[in-house]
Amino acid sequence: MKVVELPAGPIEYVESGEGAPVVFLHGAMKDAAVWDRVVAQLPTGFRYIRPTLPLGSHRLPMRQDADLTVRGLAALVADFCATLDLDRVTLVQNHWGAAQVMLAEGYGTRLRAIVACACEAFDNYPPGAAGRAFSRAARVPGAFAAMGWVTRRAAVRRMLAGNDVTSLRPIPAELSERWQLPFATEAEVRRDVRKILSDDYSRDQLERWAAAVAGFDGPALVVWAVGDKLMPRDHGARLAAAFGNGELVEIADSATCIPLDQPQWLATEIARFLAAH
């Protein structure tokens, strides 16, 4: 695990391989390890880079004054790419809709191609009923502290791992512990997540983010899970059509977290996309 210092704070990341850069972004209450089984099956000839973002499972808190709005997170990804001198990046995202925001806010100049896997889009920020409930809790004083106290109990963490809405199957115990303990035990981690979830989304802002993908002239692969409870099925087809050069692939046996539910299948699709573009 490496660490890079950004204006918002320190970011841990893992990298492997050499060649054209491919940056993988995870979603809420996950970290870079969500991509392990996918990256292990990808071809050589590329530099695979997986940062752990401040989305609830990060071990290094951001600076107290860090901008952790959705726009601020898009800037953080751009700063990460700039600091590592990554150019002509293929951005692979799951759960969080980073690329759309980056393109709309002027942070997408280093992006060459995009792989959007079951992610936020259009009016689905934060995603689904679960995301909106978590966002409402972030605005209640003391709610996150109480949630942290409750999740310190191993039995509660096991229950959450077995009922994670982002996966069709229980989260493996080692990953569940890795992903839940920072939120459970670190007040500054909970502070970071609370800042993100307290962000407001105006209709004009959401429409501007959605419209931005039409101006992206690189290739885009949209991968959607048919049974996803967080990301509406029609959003996959709409997002692929919104890109100027978009392609849609759907999968039946997966929830939001395709890297966990279908890592081999997803690796095959990403490898095909990388070879073609």
PDB file of N, CA and C in Angstrom, residues 144-245:
ATOM      1  N   PHE A 144     -24.485   9.530  13.513  1.00  0.00           N
ATOM      2  CA  PHE A 144     -23.340   8.750  13.058  1.00  0.00           C
ATOM      3  C   PHE A 144     -22.515   8.237  14.244  1.00  0.00           C
ATOM      4  N   ALA A 145     -22.424   9.014  15.315  1.00  0.00           N
ATOM      5  CA  ALA A 145     -21.724   8.540  16.510  1.00  0.00           C
ATOM      6  C   ALA A 145     -22.421   7.302  17.068  1.00  0.00           C
ATOM      7  N   ALA A 146     -23.751   7.327  17.077  1.00  0.00           N
ATOM      8  CA  ALA A 146     -24.502   6.167  17.549  1.00  0.00           C
ATOM      9  C   ALA A 146     -24.301   4.969  16.640  1.00  0.00           C
ATOM     10  N   MET A 147     -24.291   5.213  15.335  1.00  0.00           N
ATOM     11  CA  MET A 147     -24.062   4.123  14.392  1.00  0.00           C
ATOM     12  C   MET A 147     -22.673   3.528  14.571  1.00  0.00           C
ATOM     13  N   GLY A 148     -21.697   4.386  14.838  1.00  0.00           N
ATOM     14  CA  GLY A 148     -20.356   3.892  15.084  1.00  0.00           C
ATOM     15  C   GLY A 148     -20.301   3.019  16.327  1.00  0.00           C
ATOM     16  N   TRP A 149     -20.980   3.448  17.374  1.00  0.00           N
ATOM     17  CA  TRP A 149     -21.000   2.685  18.623  1.00  0.00           C
ATOM     18  C   TRP A 149     -21.637   1.317  18.401  1.00  0.00           C
ATOM     19  N   VAL A 150     -22.751   1.282  17.674  1.00  0.00           N
ATOM     20  CA  VAL A 150     -23.458   0.024  17.422  1.00  0.00           C
ATOM     21  C   VAL A 150     -22.599  -0.929  16.603  1.00  0.00           C
ATOM     22  N   THR A 151     -21.917  -0.414  15.584  1.00  0.00           N
ATOM     23  CA  THR A 151     -21.150  -1.296  14.698  1.00  0.00           C
ATOM     24  C   THR A 151     -19.815  -1.729  15.297  1.00  0.00           C
ATOM     25  N   ARG A 152     -19.493  -1.289  16.504  1.00  0.00           N
ATOM     26  CA  ARG A 152     -18.316  -1.837  17.184  1.00  0.00           C
ATOM     27  C   ARG A 152     -18.549  -3.277  17.627  1.00  0.00           C
ATOM     28  N   ARG A 153     -19.800  -3.684  17.691  1.00  0.00           N
ATOM     29  CA  ARG A 153     -20.135  -5.052  18.090  1.00  0.00           C
ATOM     30  C   ARG A 153     -19.952  -5.991  16.899  1.00  0.00           C
ATOM     31  N   ALA A 154     -19.172  -7.044  17.102  1.00  0.00           N
ATOM     32  CA  ALA A 154     -18.880  -7.988  16.017  1.00  0.00           C
ATOM     33  C   ALA A 154     -20.148  -8.613  15.457  1.00  0.00           C
ATOM     34  N   ALA A 155     -21.123  -8.880  16.309  1.00  0.00           N
ATOM     35  CA  ALA A 155     -22.363  -9.498  15.838  1.00  0.00           C
ATOM     36  C   ALA A 155     -23.102  -8.576  14.875  1.00  0.00           C
ATOM     37  N   VAL A 156     -23.060  -7.280  15.130  1.00  0.00           N
ATOM     38  CA  VAL A 156     -23.706  -6.317  14.243  1.00  0.00           C
ATOM     39  C   VAL A 156     -22.981  -6.271  12.908  1.00  0.00           C
ATOM     40  N   ARG A 157     -21.659  -6.287  12.943  1.00  0.00           N
ATOM     41  CA  ARG A 157     -20.895  -6.259  11.698  1.00  0.00           C
ATOM     42  C   ARG A 157     -21.169  -7.509  10.864  1.00  0.00           C
ATOM     43  N   ARG A 158     -21.307  -8.661  11.513  1.00  0.00           N
ATOM     44  CA  ARG A 158     -21.619  -9.893  10.778  1.00  0.00           C
ATOM     45  C   ARG A 158     -23.002  -9.791  10.139  1.00  0.00           C
ATOM     46  N   MET A 159     -23.950  -9.205  10.867  1.00  0.00           N
ATOM     47  CA  MET A 159     -25.293  -9.041  10.324  1.00  0.00           C
ATOM     48  C   MET A 159     -25.274  -8.134   9.102  1.00  0.00           C
ATOM     49  N   LEU A 160     -24.537  -7.021   9.192  1.00  0.00           N
ATOM     50  CA  LEU A 160     -24.451  -6.096   8.068  1.00  0.00           C
ATOM     51  C   LEU A 160     -23.774  -6.740   6.867  1.00  0.00           C
ATOM     52  N   ALA A 161     -22.743  -7.546   7.122  1.00  0.00           N
ATOM     53  CA  ALA A 161     -22.047  -8.228   6.025  1.00  0.00           C
ATOM     54  C   ALA A 161     -22.972  -9.191   5.299  1.00  0.00           C
ATOM     55  N   GLY A 162     -23.899  -9.806   6.027  1.00  0.00           N
ATOM     56  CA  GLY A 162     -24.810 -10.756   5.430  1.00  0.00           C
ATOM     57  C   GLY A 162     -25.997 -10.119   4.741  1.00  0.00           C
ATOM     58  N   ASN A 163     -26.163  -8.810   4.935  1.00  0.00           N
ATOM     59  CA  ASN A 163     -27.321  -8.114   4.373  1.00  0.00           C
ATOM     60  C   ASN A 163     -26.928  -6.861   3.607  1.00  0.00           C
ATOM     61  N   ASP A 164     -25.739  -6.854   3.037  1.00  0.00           N
ATOM     62  CA  ASP A 164     -25.267  -5.706   2.267  1.00  0.00           C
ATOM     63  C   ASP A 164     -26.047  -5.629   0.954  1.00  0.00           C
ATOM     64  N   VAL A 165     -26.761  -4.516   0.764  1.00  0.00           N
ATOM     65  CA  VAL A 165     -27.630  -4.382  -0.405  1.00  0.00           C
ATOM     66  C   VAL A 165     -26.841  -4.328  -1.706  1.00  0.00           C
ATOM     67  N   THR A 166     -25.534  -4.058  -1.635  1.00  0.00           N
ATOM     68  CA  THR A 166     -24.737  -3.938  -2.854  1.00  0.00           C
ATOM     69  C   THR A 166     -24.279  -5.281  -3.411  1.00  0.00           C
ATOM     70  N   SER A 167     -24.488  -6.367  -2.670  1.00  0.00           N
ATOM     71  CA  SER A 167     -24.004  -7.674  -3.108  1.00  0.00           C
ATOM     72  C   SER A 167     -25.106  -8.718  -2.977  1.00  0.00           C
ATOM     73  N   LEU A 168     -25.149  -9.672  -3.906  1.00  0.00           N
ATOM     74  CA  LEU A 168     -26.121 -10.760  -3.821  1.00  0.00           C
ATOM     75  C   LEU A 168     -25.740 -11.780  -2.761  1.00  0.00           C
ATOM     76  N   ARG A 169     -24.478 -11.792  -2.386  1.00  0.00           N
ATOM     77  CA  ARG A 169     -23.974 -12.793  -1.450  1.00  0.00           C
ATOM     78  C   ARG A 169     -23.368 -12.099  -0.240  1.00  0.00           C
ATOM     79  N   PRO A 170     -23.310 -12.778   0.913  1.00  0.00           N
ATOM     80  CA  PRO A 170     -22.686 -12.168   2.098  1.00  0.00           C
ATOM     81  C   PRO A 170     -21.260 -11.711   1.804  1.00  0.00           C
ATOM     82  N   ILE A 171     -20.892 -10.558   2.326  1.00  0.00           N
ATOM     83  CA  ILE A 171     -19.528 -10.056   2.160  1.00  0.00           C
ATOM     84  C   ILE A 171     -18.575 -10.958   2.941  1.00  0.00           C
ATOM     85  N   PRO A 172     -17.476 -11.420   2.349  1.00  0.00           N
ATOM     86  CA  PRO A 172     -16.516 -12.243   3.091  1.00  0.00           C
ATOM     87  C   PRO A 172     -16.068 -11.565   4.385  1.00  0.00           C
ATOM     88  N   ALA A 173     -15.868 -12.359   5.422  1.00  0.00           N
ATOM     89  CA  ALA A 173     -15.601 -11.827   6.756  1.00  0.00           C
ATOM     90  C   ALA A 173     -14.395 -10.890   6.788  1.00  0.00           C
ATOM     91  N   GLU A 174     -13.316 -11.250   6.074  1.00  0.00           N
ATOM     92  CA  GLU A 174     -12.115 -10.419   6.130  1.00  0.00           C
ATOM     93  C   GLU A 174     -12.352  -9.061   5.475  1.00  0.00           C
ATOM     94  N   LEU A 175     -13.153  -9.035   4.417  1.00  0.00           N
ATOM     95  CA  LEU A 175     -13.467  -7.761   3.783  1.00  0.00           C
ATOM     96  C   LEU A 175     -14.448  -6.960   4.614  1.00  0.00           C
ATOM     97  N   SER A 176     -15.420  -7.632   5.196  1.00  0.00           N
ATOM     98  CA  SER A 176     -16.396  -6.943   6.034  1.00  0.00           C
ATOM     99  C   SER A 176     -15.717  -6.221   7.186  1.00  0.00           C
ATOM    100  N   GLU A 177     -14.798  -6.896   7.847  1.00  0.00           N
ATOM    101  CA  GLU A 177     -14.079  -6.265   8.957  1.00  0.00           C
ATOM    102  C   GLU A 177     -13.246  -5.090   8.462  1.00  0.00           C
ATOM    103  N   ARG A 178     -12.573  -5.279   7.369  1.00  0.00           N
ATOM    104  CA  ARG A 178     -11.723  -4.222   6.804  1.00  0.00           C
ATOM    105  C   ARG A 178     -12.549  -2.987   6.462  1.00  0.00           C
ATOM    106  N   TRP A 179     -13.748  -3.211   5.940  1.00  0.00           N
ATOM    107  CA  TRP A 179     -14.560  -2.095   5.465  1.00  0.00           C
ATOM    108  C   TRP A 179     -15.393  -1.424   6.556  1.00  0.00           C
ATOM    109  N   GLN A 180     -15.766  -2.156   7.586  1.00  0.00           N
ATOM    110  CA  GLN A 180     -16.640  -1.592   8.607  1.00  0.00           C
ATOM    111  C   GLN A 180     -15.904  -0.962   9.784  1.00  0.00           C
ATOM    112  N   LEU A 181     -14.732  -1.472  10.132  1.00  0.00           N
ATOM    113  CA  LEU A 181     -14.058  -1.006  11.337  1.00  0.00           C
ATOM    114  C   LEU A 181     -13.658   0.473  11.311  1.00  0.00           C
ATOM    115  N   PRO A 182     -13.181   1.028  10.184  1.00  0.00           N
ATOM    116  CA  PRO A 182     -12.839   2.457  10.214  1.00  0.00           C
ATOM    117  C   PRO A 182     -14.022   3.340  10.595  1.00  0.00           C
ATOM    118  N   PHE A 183     -15.178   3.069  10.042  1.00  0.00           N
ATOM    119  CA  PHE A 183     -16.377   3.851  10.387  1.00  0.00           C
ATOM    120  C   PHE A 183     -16.780   3.604  11.833  1.00  0.00           C
ATOM    121  N   ALA A 184     -16.662   2.373  12.285  1.00  0.00           N
ATOM    122  CA  ALA A 184     -17.080   2.026  13.640  1.00  0.00           C
ATOM    123  C   ALA A 184     -16.192   2.660  14.703  1.00  0.00           C
ATOM    124  N   THR A 185     -14.903   2.780  14.409  1.00  0.00           N
ATOM    125  CA  THR A 185     -13.954   3.139  15.465  1.00  0.00           C
ATOM    126  C   THR A 185     -13.343   4.530  15.350  1.00  0.00           C
ATOM    127  N   GLU A 186     -13.454   5.189  14.191  1.00  0.00           N
ATOM    128  CA  GLU A 186     -12.752   6.457  13.990  1.00  0.00           C
ATOM    129  C   GLU A 186     -13.739   7.604  13.757  1.00  0.00           C
ATOM    130  N   ALA A 187     -13.789   8.539  14.698  1.00  0.00           N
ATOM    131  CA  ALA A 187     -14.712   9.677  14.589  1.00  0.00           C
ATOM    132  C   ALA A 187     -14.405  10.525  13.358  1.00  0.00           C
ATOM    133  N   GLU A 188     -13.124  10.644  12.977  1.00  0.00           N
ATOM    134  CA  GLU A 188     -12.773  11.478  11.820  1.00  0.00           C
ATOM    135  C   GLU A 188     -13.217  10.834  10.508  1.00  0.00           C
ATOM    136  N   VAL A 189     -13.235   9.513  10.460  1.00  0.00           N
ATOM    137  CA  VAL A 189     -13.760   8.825   9.281  1.00  0.00           C
ATOM    138  C   VAL A 189     -15.257   9.080   9.161  1.00  0.00           C
ATOM    139  N   ARG A 190     -15.960   8.980  10.285  1.00  0.00           N
ATOM    140  CA  ARG A 190     -17.400   9.274  10.264  1.00  0.00           C
ATOM    141  C   ARG A 190     -17.646  10.727   9.877  1.00  0.00           C
ATOM    142  N   ARG A 191     -16.795  11.632  10.328  1.00  0.00           N
ATOM    143  CA  ARG A 191     -16.910  13.049   9.941  1.00  0.00           C
ATOM    144  C   ARG A 191     -16.804  13.209   8.432  1.00  0.00           C
ATOM    145  N   ASP A 192     -15.839  12.517   7.821  1.00  0.00           N
ATOM    146  CA  ASP A 192     -15.660  12.616   6.368  1.00  0.00           C
ATOM    147  C   ASP A 192     -16.909  12.147   5.633  1.00  0.00           C
ATOM    148  N   VAL A 193     -17.455  11.011   6.054  1.00  0.00           N
ATOM    149  CA  VAL A 193     -18.641  10.467   5.388  1.00  0.00           C
ATOM    150  C   VAL A 193     -19.835  11.387   5.597  1.00  0.00           C
ATOM    151  N   ARG A 194     -19.954  11.929   6.789  1.00  0.00           N
ATOM    152  CA  ARG A 194     -21.072  12.840   7.070  1.00  0.00           C
ATOM    153  C   ARG A 194     -21.019  14.060   6.171  1.00  0.00           C
ATOM    154  N   LYS A 195     -19.826  14.580   5.904  1.00  0.00           N
ATOM    155  CA  LYS A 195     -19.680  15.735   5.011  1.00  0.00           C
ATOM    156  C   LYS A 195     -20.135  15.381   3.593  1.00  0.00           C
ATOM    157  N   ILE A 196     -19.772  14.208   3.132  1.00  0.00           N
ATOM    158  CA  ILE A 196     -20.161  13.786   1.789  1.00  0.00           C
ATOM    159  C   ILE A 196     -21.676  13.655   1.683  1.00  0.00           C
ATOM    160  N   LEU A 197     -22.270  12.978   2.646  1.00  0.00           N
ATOM    161  CA  LEU A 197     -23.700  12.687   2.574  1.00  0.00           C
ATOM    162  C   LEU A 197     -24.575  13.889   2.886  1.00  0.00           C
ATOM    163  N   SER A 198     -23.985  14.936   3.445  1.00  0.00           N
ATOM    164  CA  SER A 198     -24.745  16.150   3.737  1.00  0.00           C
ATOM    165  C   SER A 198     -24.810  17.091   2.541  1.00  0.00           C
ATOM    166  N   ASP A 199     -24.145  16.728   1.464  1.00  0.00           N
ATOM    167  CA  ASP A 199     -24.161  17.568   0.266  1.00  0.00           C
ATOM    168  C   ASP A 199     -25.572  17.608  -0.322  1.00  0.00           C
ATOM    169  N   ASP A 200     -25.941  18.752  -0.870  1.00  0.00           N
ATOM    170  CA  ASP A 200     -27.249  18.917  -1.510  1.00  0.00           C
ATOM    171  C   ASP A 200     -27.097  18.816  -3.024  1.00  0.00           C
ATOM    172  N   TYR A 201     -28.111  18.293  -3.684  1.00  0.00           N
ATOM    173  CA  TYR A 201     -28.092  18.139  -5.134  1.00  0.00           C
ATOM    174  C   TYR A 201     -29.307  18.869  -5.707  1.00  0.00           C
ATOM    175  N   SER A 202     -29.070  19.961  -6.388  1.00  0.00           N
ATOM    176  CA  SER A 202     -30.177  20.652  -7.043  1.00  0.00           C
ATOM    177  C   SER A 202     -30.505  19.941  -8.352  1.00  0.00           C
ATOM    178  N   ARG A 203     -31.725  20.107  -8.835  1.00  0.00           N
ATOM    179  CA  ARG A 203     -32.111  19.491 -10.111  1.00  0.00           C
ATOM    180  C   ARG A 203     -31.225  19.991 -11.248  1.00  0.00           C
ATOM    181  N   ASP A 204     -30.917  21.285 -11.239  1.00  0.00           N
ATOM    182  CA  ASP A 204     -30.057  21.837 -12.291  1.00  0.00           C
ATOM    183  C   ASP A 204     -28.680  21.199 -12.269  1.00  0.00           C
ATOM    184  N   GLN A 205     -28.160  20.975 -11.058  1.00  0.00           N
ATOM    185  CA  GLN A 205     -26.842  20.362 -10.923  1.00  0.00           C
ATOM    186  C   GLN A 205     -26.860  18.929 -11.446  1.00  0.00           C
ATOM    187  N   LEU A 206     -27.855  18.163 -11.065  1.00  0.00           N
ATOM    188  CA  LEU A 206     -27.955  16.780 -11.524  1.00  0.00           C
ATOM    189  C   LEU A 206     -28.090  16.708 -13.046  1.00  0.00           C
ATOM    190  N   GLU A 207     -28.875  17.614 -13.611  1.00  0.00           N
ATOM    191  CA  GLU A 207     -29.045  17.633 -15.065  1.00  0.00           C
ATOM    192  C   GLU A 207     -27.748  18.002 -15.766  1.00  0.00           C
ATOM    193  N   ARG A 208     -26.977  18.908 -15.160  1.00  0.00           N
ATOM    194  CA  ARG A 208     -25.701  19.305 -15.762  1.00  0.00           C
ATOM    195  C   ARG A 208     -24.704  18.147 -15.726  1.00  0.00           C
ATOM    196  N   TRP A 209     -24.662  17.410 -14.618  1.00  0.00           N
ATOM    197  CA  TRP A 209     -23.789  16.236 -14.541  1.00  0.00           C
ATOM    198  C   TRP A 209     -24.186  15.212 -15.599  1.00  0.00           C
ATOM    199  N   ALA A 210     -25.489  14.963 -15.730  1.00  0.00           N
ATOM    200  CA  ALA A 210     -25.953  13.961 -16.689  1.00  0.00           C
ATOM    201  C   ALA A 210     -25.641  14.365 -18.122  1.00  0.00           C
ATOM    202  N   ALA A 211     -25.781  15.649 -18.424  1.00  0.00           N
ATOM    203  CA  ALA A 211     -25.572  16.121 -19.790  1.00  0.00           C
ATOM    204  C   ALA A 211     -24.104  16.111 -20.198  1.00  0.00           C
ATOM    205  N   ALA A 212     -23.204  16.155 -19.218  1.00  0.00           N
ATOM    206  CA  ALA A 212     -21.777  16.312 -19.524  1.00  0.00           C
ATOM    207  C   ALA A 212     -21.203  15.138 -20.302  1.00  0.00           C
ATOM    208  N   VAL A 213     -21.772  13.942 -20.139  1.00  0.00           N
ATOM    209  CA  VAL A 213     -21.175  12.774 -20.792  1.00  0.00           C
ATOM    210  C   VAL A 213     -21.293  12.858 -22.312  1.00  0.00           C
ATOM    211  N   ALA A 214     -22.271  13.608 -22.800  1.00  0.00           N
ATOM    212  CA  ALA A 214     -22.439  13.728 -24.249  1.00  0.00           C
ATOM    213  C   ALA A 214     -21.237  14.398 -24.902  1.00  0.00           C
ATOM    214  N   GLY A 215     -20.523  15.225 -24.152  1.00  0.00           N
ATOM    215  CA  GLY A 215     -19.362  15.910 -24.692  1.00  0.00           C
ATOM    216  C   GLY A 215     -18.074  15.118 -24.612  1.00  0.00           C
ATOM    217  N   PHE A 216     -18.125  13.936 -24.023  1.00  0.00           N
ATOM    218  CA  PHE A 216     -16.931  13.093 -23.913  1.00  0.00           C
ATOM    219  C   PHE A 216     -16.744  12.331 -25.217  1.00  0.00           C
ATOM    220  N   ASP A 217     -15.600  12.515 -25.865  1.00  0.00           N
ATOM    221  CA  ASP A 217     -15.401  11.903 -27.186  1.00  0.00           C
ATOM    222  C   ASP A 217     -14.646  10.581 -27.147  1.00  0.00           C
ATOM    223  N   GLY A 218     -14.322  10.102 -25.950  1.00  0.00           N
ATOM    224  CA  GLY A 218     -13.654   8.810 -25.838  1.00  0.00           C
ATOM    225  C   GLY A 218     -14.647   7.674 -25.742  1.00  0.00           C
ATOM    226  N   PRO A 219     -14.151   6.438 -25.813  1.00  0.00           N
ATOM    227  CA  PRO A 219     -15.040   5.280 -25.698  1.00  0.00           C
ATOM    228  C   PRO A 219     -15.527   5.088 -24.264  1.00  0.00           C
ATOM    229  N   ALA A 220     -16.720   4.543 -24.115  1.00  0.00           N
ATOM    230  CA  ALA A 220     -17.288   4.292 -22.793  1.00  0.00           C
ATOM    231  C   ALA A 220     -17.989   2.940 -22.799  1.00  0.00           C
ATOM    232  N   LEU A 221     -17.698   2.141 -21.786  1.00  0.00           N
ATOM    233  CA  LEU A 221     -18.378   0.866 -21.575  1.00  0.00           C
ATOM    234  C   LEU A 221     -19.241   1.007 -20.328  1.00  0.00           C
ATOM    235  N   VAL A 222     -20.531   0.784 -20.457  1.00  0.00           N
ATOM    236  CA  VAL A 222     -21.460   0.845 -19.330  1.00  0.00           C
ATOM    237  C   VAL A 222     -21.868  -0.584 -18.994  1.00  0.00           C
ATOM    238  N   VAL A 223     -21.557  -0.999 -17.771  1.00  0.00           N
ATOM    239  CA  VAL A 223     -21.846  -2.359 -17.316  1.00  0.00           C
ATOM    240  C   VAL A 223     -22.913  -2.275 -16.231  1.00  0.00           C
ATOM    241  N   TRP A 224     -24.041  -2.948 -16.447  1.00  0.00           N
ATOM    242  CA  TRP A 224     -25.175  -2.789 -15.519  1.00  0.00           C
ATOM    243  C   TRP A 224     -25.656  -4.135 -15.004  1.00  0.00           C
ATOM    244  N   ALA A 225     -26.055  -4.164 -13.739  1.00  0.00           N
ATOM    245  CA  ALA A 225     -26.586  -5.368 -13.108  1.00  0.00           C
ATOM    246  C   ALA A 225     -28.110  -5.325 -13.156  1.00  0.00           C
ATOM    247  N   VAL A 226     -28.708  -6.329 -13.753  1.00  0.00           N
ATOM    248  CA  VAL A 226     -30.154  -6.338 -13.967  1.00  0.00           C
ATOM    249  C   VAL A 226     -30.920  -6.308 -12.644  1.00  0.00           C
ATOM    250  N   GLY A 227     -30.430  -7.021 -11.621  1.00  0.00           N
ATOM    251  CA  GLY A 227     -31.141  -7.108 -10.349  1.00  0.00           C
ATOM    252  C   GLY A 227     -30.712  -6.088  -9.318  1.00  0.00           C
ATOM    253  N   ASP A 228     -30.072  -5.017  -9.737  1.00  0.00           N
ATOM    254  CA  ASP A 228     -29.548  -4.006  -8.815  1.00  0.00           C
ATOM    255  C   ASP A 228     -30.688  -3.307  -8.071  1.00  0.00           C
ATOM    256  N   LYS A 229     -30.561  -3.194  -6.745  1.00  0.00           N
ATOM    257  CA  LYS A 229     -31.571  -2.518  -5.938  1.00  0.00           C
ATOM    258  C   LYS A 229     -31.273  -1.033  -5.742  1.00  0.00           C
ATOM    259  N   LEU A 230     -30.074  -0.605  -6.107  1.00  0.00           N
ATOM    260  CA  LEU A 230     -29.694   0.798  -5.920  1.00  0.00           C
ATOM    261  C   LEU A 230     -29.715   1.594  -7.214  1.00  0.00           C
ATOM    262  N   MET A 231     -29.360   0.958  -8.319  1.00  0.00           N
ATOM    263  CA  MET A 231     -29.241   1.644  -9.602  1.00  0.00           C
ATOM    264  C   MET A 231     -30.351   1.164 -10.544  1.00  0.00           C
ATOM    265  N   PRO A 232     -31.317   2.011 -10.901  1.00  0.00           N
ATOM    266  CA  PRO A 232     -32.416   1.582 -11.769  1.00  0.00           C
ATOM    267  C   PRO A 232     -31.918   0.961 -13.068  1.00  0.00           C
ATOM    268  N   ARG A 233     -32.591  -0.092 -13.504  1.00  0.00           N
ATOM    269  CA  ARG A 233     -32.117  -0.810 -14.695  1.00  0.00           C
ATOM    270  C   ARG A 233     -32.075   0.090 -15.920  1.00  0.00           C
ATOM    271  N   ASP A 234     -33.078   0.961 -16.090  1.00  0.00           N
ATOM    272  CA  ASP A 234     -33.115   1.789 -17.287  1.00  0.00           C
ATOM    273  C   ASP A 234     -31.984   2.806 -17.336  1.00  0.00           C
ATOM    274  N   HIS A 235     -31.354   3.084 -16.182  1.00  0.00           N
ATOM    275  CA  HIS A 235     -30.248   4.033 -16.174  1.00  0.00           C
ATOM    276  C   HIS A 235     -29.043   3.519 -16.953  1.00  0.00           C
ATOM    277  N   GLY A 236     -28.864   2.199 -16.991  1.00  0.00           N
ATOM    278  CA  GLY A 236     -27.745   1.660 -17.750  1.00  0.00           C
ATOM    279  C   GLY A 236     -27.858   1.994 -19.229  1.00  0.00           C
ATOM    280  N   ALA A 237     -29.019   1.697 -19.811  1.00  0.00           N
ATOM    281  CA  ALA A 237     -29.228   1.979 -21.231  1.00  0.00           C
ATOM    282  C   ALA A 237     -29.196   3.481 -21.503  1.00  0.00           C
ATOM    283  N   ARG A 238     -29.773   4.259 -20.603  1.00  0.00           N
ATOM    284  CA  ARG A 238     -29.770   5.715 -20.787  1.00  0.00           C
ATOM    285  C   ARG A 238     -28.359   6.277 -20.745  1.00  0.00           C
ATOM    286  N   LEU A 239     -27.544   5.777 -19.806  1.00  0.00           N
ATOM    287  CA  LEU A 239     -26.175   6.275 -19.677  1.00  0.00           C
ATOM    288  C   LEU A 239     -25.344   5.890 -20.897  1.00  0.00           C
ATOM    289  N   ALA A 240     -25.467   4.657 -21.362  1.00  0.00           N
ATOM    290  CA  ALA A 240     -24.719   4.234 -22.555  1.00  0.00           C
ATOM    291  C   ALA A 240     -25.109   5.070 -23.764  1.00  0.00           C
ATOM    292  N   ALA A 241     -26.405   5.364 -23.897  1.00  0.00           N
ATOM    293  CA  ALA A 241     -26.870   6.171 -25.028  1.00  0.00           C
ATOM    294  C   ALA A 241     -26.430   7.623 -24.918  1.00  0.00           C
ATOM    295  N   ALA A 242     -26.237   8.109 -23.673  1.00  0.00           N
ATOM    296  CA  ALA A 242     -25.851   9.510 -23.470  1.00  0.00           C
ATOM    297  C   ALA A 242     -24.416   9.769 -23.898  1.00  0.00           C
ATOM    298  N   PHE A 243     -23.549   8.781 -23.756  1.00  0.00           N
ATOM    299  CA  PHE A 243     -22.178   8.925 -24.230  1.00  0.00           C
ATOM    300  C   PHE A 243     -22.166   8.984 -25.760  1.00  0.00           C
ATOM    301  N   GLY A 244     -21.257   9.753 -26.306  1.00  0.00           N
ATOM    302  CA  GLY A 244     -21.145   9.813 -27.755  1.00  0.00           C
ATOM    303  C   GLY A 244     -20.685   8.508 -28.359  1.00  0.00           C
ATOM    304  N   ASN A 245     -19.903   7.733 -27.586  1.00  0.00           N
ATOM    305  CA  ASN A 245     -19.368   6.463 -28.080  1.00  0.00           C
ATOM    306  C   ASN A 245     -19.529   5.418 -26.979  1.00  0.00           C
TER     307      ASN A 245
END
